[in-house]
mmCIF file of N, CA and C in Angstrom:
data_model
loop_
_atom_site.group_PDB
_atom_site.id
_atom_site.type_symbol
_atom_site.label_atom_id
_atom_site.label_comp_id
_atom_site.label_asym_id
_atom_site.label_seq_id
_atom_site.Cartn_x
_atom_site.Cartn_y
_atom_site.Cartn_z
ATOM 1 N N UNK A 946 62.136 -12.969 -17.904
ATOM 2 C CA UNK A 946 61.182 -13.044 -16.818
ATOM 3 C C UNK A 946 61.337 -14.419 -16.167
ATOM 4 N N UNK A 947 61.654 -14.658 -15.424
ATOM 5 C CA UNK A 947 61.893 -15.497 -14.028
ATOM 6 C C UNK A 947 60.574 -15.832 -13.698
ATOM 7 N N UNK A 948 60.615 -17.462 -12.688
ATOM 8 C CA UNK A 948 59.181 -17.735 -12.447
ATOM 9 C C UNK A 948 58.678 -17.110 -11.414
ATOM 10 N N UNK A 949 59.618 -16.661 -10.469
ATOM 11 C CA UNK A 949 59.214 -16.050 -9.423
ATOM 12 C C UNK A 949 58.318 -14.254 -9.810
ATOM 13 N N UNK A 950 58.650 -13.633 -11.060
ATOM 14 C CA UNK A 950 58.067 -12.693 -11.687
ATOM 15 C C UNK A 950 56.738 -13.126 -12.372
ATOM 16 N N UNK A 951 56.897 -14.007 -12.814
ATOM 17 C CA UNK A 951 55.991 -14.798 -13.618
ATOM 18 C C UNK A 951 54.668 -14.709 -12.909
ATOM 19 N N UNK A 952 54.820 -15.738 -11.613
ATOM 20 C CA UNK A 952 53.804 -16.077 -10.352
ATOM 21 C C UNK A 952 53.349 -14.256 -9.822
ATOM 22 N N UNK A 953 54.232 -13.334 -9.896
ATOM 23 C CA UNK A 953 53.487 -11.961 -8.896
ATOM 24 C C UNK A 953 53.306 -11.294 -10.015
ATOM 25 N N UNK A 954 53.116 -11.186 -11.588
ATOM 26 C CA UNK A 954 52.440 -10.833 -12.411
ATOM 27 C C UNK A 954 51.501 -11.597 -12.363
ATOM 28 N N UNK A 955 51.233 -13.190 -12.093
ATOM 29 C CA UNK A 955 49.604 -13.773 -12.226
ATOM 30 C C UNK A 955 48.773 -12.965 -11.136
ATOM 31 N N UNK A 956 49.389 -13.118 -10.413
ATOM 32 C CA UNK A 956 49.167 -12.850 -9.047
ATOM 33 C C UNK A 956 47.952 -11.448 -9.350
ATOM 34 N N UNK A 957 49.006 -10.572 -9.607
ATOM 35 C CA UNK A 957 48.206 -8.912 -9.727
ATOM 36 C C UNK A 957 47.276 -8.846 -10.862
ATOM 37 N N UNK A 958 47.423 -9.831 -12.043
ATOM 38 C CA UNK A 958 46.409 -9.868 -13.208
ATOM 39 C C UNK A 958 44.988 -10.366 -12.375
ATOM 40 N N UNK A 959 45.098 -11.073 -11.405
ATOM 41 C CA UNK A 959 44.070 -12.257 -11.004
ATOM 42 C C UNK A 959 43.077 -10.802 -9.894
ATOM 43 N N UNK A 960 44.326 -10.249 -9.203
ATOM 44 C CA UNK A 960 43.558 -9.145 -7.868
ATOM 45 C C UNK A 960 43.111 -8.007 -8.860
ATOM 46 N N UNK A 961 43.482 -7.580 -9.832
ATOM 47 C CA UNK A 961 42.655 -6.598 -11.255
ATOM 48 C C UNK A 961 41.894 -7.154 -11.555
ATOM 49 N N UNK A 962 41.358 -8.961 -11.959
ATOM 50 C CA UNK A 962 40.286 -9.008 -12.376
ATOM 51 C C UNK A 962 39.553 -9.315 -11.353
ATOM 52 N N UNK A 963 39.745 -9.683 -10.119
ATOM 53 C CA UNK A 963 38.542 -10.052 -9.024
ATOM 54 C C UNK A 963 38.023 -8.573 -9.173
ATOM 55 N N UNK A 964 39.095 -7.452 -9.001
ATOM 56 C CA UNK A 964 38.386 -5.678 -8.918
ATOM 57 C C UNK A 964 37.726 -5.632 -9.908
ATOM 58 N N UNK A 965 37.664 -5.522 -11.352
ATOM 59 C CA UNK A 965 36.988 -5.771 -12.123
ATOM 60 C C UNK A 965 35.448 -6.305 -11.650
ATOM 61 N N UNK A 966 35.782 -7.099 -11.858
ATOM 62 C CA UNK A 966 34.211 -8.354 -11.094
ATOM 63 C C UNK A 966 33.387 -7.658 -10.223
ATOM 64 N N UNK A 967 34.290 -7.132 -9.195
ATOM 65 C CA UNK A 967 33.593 -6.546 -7.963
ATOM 66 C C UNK A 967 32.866 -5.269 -8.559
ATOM 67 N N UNK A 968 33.535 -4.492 -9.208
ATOM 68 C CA UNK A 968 33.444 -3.039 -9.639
ATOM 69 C C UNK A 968 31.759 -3.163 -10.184
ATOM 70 N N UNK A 969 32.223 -4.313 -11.430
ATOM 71 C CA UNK A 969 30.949 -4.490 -12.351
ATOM 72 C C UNK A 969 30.220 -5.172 -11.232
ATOM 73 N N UNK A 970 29.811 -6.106 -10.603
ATOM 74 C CA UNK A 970 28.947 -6.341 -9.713
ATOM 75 C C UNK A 970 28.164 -5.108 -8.492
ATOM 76 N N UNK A 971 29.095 -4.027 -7.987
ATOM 77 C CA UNK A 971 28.845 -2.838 -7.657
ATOM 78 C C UNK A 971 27.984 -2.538 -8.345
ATOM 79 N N UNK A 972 28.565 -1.986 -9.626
ATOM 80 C CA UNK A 972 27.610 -1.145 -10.841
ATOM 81 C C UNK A 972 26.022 -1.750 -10.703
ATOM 82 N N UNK A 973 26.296 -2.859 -11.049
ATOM 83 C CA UNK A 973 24.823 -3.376 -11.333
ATOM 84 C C UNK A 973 24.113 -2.925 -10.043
ATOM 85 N N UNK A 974 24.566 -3.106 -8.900
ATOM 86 C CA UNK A 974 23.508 -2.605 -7.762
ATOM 87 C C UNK A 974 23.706 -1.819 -7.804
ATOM 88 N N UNK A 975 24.391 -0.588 -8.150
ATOM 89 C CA UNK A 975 23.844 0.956 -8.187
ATOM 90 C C UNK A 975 23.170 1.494 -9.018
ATOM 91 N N UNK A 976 23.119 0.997 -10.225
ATOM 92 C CA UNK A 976 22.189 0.896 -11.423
ATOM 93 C C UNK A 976 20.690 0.825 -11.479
ATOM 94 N N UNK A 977 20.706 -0.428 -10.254
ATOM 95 C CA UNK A 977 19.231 -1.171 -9.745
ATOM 96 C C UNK A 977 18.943 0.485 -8.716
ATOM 97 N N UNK A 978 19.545 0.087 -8.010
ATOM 98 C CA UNK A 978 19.209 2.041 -6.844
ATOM 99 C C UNK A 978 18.893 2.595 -7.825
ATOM 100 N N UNK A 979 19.989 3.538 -8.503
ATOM 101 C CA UNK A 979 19.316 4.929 -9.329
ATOM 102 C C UNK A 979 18.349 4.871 -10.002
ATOM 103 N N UNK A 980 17.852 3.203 -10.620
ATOM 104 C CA UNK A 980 16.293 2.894 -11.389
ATOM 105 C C UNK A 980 15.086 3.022 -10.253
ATOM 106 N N UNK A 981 15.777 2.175 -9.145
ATOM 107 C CA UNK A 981 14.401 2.594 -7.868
ATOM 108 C C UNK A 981 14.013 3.782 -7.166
ATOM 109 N N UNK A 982 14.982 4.631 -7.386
ATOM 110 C CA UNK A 982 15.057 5.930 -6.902
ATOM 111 C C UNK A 982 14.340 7.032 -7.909
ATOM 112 N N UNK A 983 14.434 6.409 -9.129
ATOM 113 C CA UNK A 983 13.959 7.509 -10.227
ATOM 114 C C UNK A 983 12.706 6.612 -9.890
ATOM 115 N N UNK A 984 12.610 6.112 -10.274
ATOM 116 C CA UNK A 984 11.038 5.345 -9.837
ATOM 117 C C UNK A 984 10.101 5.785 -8.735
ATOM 118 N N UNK A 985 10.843 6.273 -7.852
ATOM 119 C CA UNK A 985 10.533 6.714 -6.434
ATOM 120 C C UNK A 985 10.306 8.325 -6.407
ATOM 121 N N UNK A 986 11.176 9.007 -7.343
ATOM 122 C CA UNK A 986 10.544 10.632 -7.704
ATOM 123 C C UNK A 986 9.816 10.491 -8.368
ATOM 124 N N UNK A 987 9.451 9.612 -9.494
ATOM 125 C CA UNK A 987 8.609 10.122 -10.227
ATOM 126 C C UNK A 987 6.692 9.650 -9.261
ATOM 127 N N UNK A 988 6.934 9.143 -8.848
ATOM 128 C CA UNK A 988 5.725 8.726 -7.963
ATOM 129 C C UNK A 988 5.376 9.751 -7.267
ATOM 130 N N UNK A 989 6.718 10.120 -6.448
ATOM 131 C CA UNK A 989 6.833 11.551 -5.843
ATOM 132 C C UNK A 989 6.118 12.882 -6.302
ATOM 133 N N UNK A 990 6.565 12.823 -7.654
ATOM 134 C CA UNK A 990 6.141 14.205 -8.706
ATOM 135 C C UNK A 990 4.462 14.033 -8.283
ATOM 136 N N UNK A 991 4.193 12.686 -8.827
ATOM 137 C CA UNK A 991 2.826 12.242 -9.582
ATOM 138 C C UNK A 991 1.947 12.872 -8.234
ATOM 139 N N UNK A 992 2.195 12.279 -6.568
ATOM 140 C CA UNK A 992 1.684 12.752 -5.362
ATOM 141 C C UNK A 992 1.283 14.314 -5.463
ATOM 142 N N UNK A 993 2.816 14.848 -5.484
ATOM 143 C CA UNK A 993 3.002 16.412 -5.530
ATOM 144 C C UNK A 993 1.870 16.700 -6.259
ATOM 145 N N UNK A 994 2.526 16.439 -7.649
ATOM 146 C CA UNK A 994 0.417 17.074 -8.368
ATOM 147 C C UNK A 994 -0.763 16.940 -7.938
ATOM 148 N N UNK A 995 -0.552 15.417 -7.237
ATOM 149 C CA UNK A 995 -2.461 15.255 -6.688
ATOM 150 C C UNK A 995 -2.607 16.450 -5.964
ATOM 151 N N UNK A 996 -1.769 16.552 -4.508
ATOM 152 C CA UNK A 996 -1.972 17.269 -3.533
ATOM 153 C C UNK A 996 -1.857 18.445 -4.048
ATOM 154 N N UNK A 997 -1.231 19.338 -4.718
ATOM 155 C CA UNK A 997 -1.154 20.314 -5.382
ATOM 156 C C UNK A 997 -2.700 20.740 -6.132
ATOM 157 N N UNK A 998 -3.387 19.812 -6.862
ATOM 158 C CA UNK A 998 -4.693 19.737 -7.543
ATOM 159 C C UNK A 998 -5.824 19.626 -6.244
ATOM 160 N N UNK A 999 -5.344 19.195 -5.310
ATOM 161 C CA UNK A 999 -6.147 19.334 -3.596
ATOM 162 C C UNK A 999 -6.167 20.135 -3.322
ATOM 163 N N UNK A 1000 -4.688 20.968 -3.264
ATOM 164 C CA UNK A 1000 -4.770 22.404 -2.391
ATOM 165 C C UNK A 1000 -5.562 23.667 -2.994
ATOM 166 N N UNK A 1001 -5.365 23.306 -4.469
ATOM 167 C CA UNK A 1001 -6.220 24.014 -4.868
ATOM 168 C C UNK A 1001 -7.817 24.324 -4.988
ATOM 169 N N UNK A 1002 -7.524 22.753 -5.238
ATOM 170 C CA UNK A 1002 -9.592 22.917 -4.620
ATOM 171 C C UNK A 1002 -9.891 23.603 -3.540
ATOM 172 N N UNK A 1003 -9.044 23.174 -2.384
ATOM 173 C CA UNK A 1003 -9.633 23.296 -0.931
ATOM 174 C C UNK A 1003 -9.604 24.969 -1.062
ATOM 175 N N UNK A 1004 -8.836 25.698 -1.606
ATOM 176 C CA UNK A 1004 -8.359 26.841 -1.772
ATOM 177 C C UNK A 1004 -9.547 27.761 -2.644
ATOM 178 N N UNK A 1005 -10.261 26.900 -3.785
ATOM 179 C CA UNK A 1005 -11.088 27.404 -4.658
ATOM 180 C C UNK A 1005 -12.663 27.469 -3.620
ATOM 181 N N UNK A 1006 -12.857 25.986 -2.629
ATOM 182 C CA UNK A 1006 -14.154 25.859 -1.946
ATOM 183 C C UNK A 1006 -13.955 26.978 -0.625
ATOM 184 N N UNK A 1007 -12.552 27.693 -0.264
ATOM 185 C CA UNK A 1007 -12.564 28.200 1.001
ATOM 186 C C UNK A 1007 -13.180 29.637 0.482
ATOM 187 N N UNK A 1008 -12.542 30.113 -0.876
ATOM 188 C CA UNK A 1008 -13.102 31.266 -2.007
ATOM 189 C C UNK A 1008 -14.947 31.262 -1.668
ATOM 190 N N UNK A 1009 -15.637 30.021 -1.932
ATOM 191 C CA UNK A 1009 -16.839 29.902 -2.269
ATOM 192 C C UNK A 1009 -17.620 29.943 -1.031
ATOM 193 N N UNK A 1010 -16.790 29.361 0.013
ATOM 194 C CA UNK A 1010 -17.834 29.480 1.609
ATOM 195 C C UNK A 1010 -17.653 30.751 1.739
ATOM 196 N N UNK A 1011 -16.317 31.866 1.335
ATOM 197 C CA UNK A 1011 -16.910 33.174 2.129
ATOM 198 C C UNK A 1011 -17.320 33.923 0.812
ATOM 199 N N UNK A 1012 -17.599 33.200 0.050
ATOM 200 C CA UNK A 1012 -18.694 34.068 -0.641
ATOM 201 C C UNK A 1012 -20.238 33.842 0.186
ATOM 202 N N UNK A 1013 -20.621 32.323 -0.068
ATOM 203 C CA UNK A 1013 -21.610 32.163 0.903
ATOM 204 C C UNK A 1013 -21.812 32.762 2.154
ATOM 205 N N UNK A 1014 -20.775 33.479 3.161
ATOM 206 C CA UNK A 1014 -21.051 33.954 3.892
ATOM 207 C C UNK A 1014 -21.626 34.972 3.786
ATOM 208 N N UNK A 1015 -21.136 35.686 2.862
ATOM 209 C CA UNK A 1015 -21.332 37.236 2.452
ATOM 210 C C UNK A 1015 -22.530 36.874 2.284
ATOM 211 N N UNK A 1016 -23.111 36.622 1.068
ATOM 212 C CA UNK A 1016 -24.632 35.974 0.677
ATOM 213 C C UNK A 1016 -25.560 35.817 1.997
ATOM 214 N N UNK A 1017 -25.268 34.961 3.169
ATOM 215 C CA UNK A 1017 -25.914 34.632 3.981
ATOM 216 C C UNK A 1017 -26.288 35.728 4.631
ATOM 217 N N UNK A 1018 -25.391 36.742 4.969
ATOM 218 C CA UNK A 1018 -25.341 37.866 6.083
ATOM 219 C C UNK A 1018 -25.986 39.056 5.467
ATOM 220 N N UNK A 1019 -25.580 39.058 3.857
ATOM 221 C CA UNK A 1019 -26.795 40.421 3.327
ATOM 222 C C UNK A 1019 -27.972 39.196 3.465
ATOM 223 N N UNK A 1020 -28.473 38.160 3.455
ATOM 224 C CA UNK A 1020 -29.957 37.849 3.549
ATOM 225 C C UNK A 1020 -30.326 38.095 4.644
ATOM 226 N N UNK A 1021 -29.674 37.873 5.724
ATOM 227 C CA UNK A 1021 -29.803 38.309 6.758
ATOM 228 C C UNK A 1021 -30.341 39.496 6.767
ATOM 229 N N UNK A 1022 -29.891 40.712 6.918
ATOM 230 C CA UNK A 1022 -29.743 41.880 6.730
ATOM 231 C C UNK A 1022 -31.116 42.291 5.875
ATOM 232 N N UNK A 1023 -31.314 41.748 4.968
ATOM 233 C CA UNK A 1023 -32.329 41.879 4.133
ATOM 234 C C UNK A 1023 -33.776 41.453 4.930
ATOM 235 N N UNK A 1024 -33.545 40.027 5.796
ATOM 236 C CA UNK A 1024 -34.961 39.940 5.926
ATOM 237 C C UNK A 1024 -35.021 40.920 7.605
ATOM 238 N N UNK A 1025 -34.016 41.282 8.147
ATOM 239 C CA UNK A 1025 -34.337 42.188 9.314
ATOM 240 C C UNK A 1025 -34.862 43.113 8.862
ATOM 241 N N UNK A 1026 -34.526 44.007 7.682
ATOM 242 C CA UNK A 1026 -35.347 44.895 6.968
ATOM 243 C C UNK A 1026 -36.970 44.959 7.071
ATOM 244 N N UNK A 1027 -37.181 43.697 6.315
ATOM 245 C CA UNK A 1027 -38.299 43.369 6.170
ATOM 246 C C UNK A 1027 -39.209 42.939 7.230
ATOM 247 N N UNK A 1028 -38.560 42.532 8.323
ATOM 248 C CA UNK A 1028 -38.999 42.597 9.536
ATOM 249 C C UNK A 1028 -39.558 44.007 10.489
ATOM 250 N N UNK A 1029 -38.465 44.693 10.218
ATOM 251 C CA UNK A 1029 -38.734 45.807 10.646
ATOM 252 C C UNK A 1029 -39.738 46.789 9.832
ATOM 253 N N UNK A 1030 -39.597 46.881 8.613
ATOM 254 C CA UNK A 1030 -41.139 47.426 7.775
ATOM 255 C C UNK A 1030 -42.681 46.689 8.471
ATOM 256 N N UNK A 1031 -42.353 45.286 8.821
ATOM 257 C CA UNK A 1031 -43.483 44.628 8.997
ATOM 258 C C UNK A 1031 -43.787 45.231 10.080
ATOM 259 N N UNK A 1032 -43.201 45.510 11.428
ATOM 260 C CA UNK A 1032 -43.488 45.842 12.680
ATOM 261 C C UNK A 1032 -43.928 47.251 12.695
ATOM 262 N N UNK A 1033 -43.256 48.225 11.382
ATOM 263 C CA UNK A 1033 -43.811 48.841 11.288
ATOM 264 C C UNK A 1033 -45.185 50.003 11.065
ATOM 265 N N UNK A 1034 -45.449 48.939 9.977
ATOM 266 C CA UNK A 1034 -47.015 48.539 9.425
ATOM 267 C C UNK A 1034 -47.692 47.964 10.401
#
């Protein structure tokens, strides 16, 4: 091996380890992402359930007003009855 071989083997050992360096320096910031990102669904999930535990309420109270309606409209109904017996009498 000749120096002139010598020098373009340092050469390519030196541009493999800067890639190296770079690669692992990459990694670490994609590492940091995929931790902020899982971090970021799971918050996600946690929302999803609230609103999910919302929709359902709103879903359980929309159940209960038309029950109340029903309720309201036979009272209704009920005291015209009774209205009308009265007018009768």
């Amino acid at each position: 091996m000749d120096f002139k071989q010598f020098n373009l083997l340092e050469h390519k050992i030196l541009q493999a380890l800067d890639s190296i360096q770079a690669l692992k320096n990459e990694n670490v910031q994609l590492q940091e992402r995929v931790q902020s990102l899982e971090q970021e669904i799971e918050e996600k999930k946690d929302l999803i359930n609230e609103l999910q535990k919302e929709h359902d309420s709103i879903q359980s109270n929309e159940g209960l007003t038309e029950r109340e309606v029903y309720i309201s409209n036979k009272i209704d109904e009920m005291l015209k009855r009774i209205d009308a017996l009265d007018t009768e009498l």
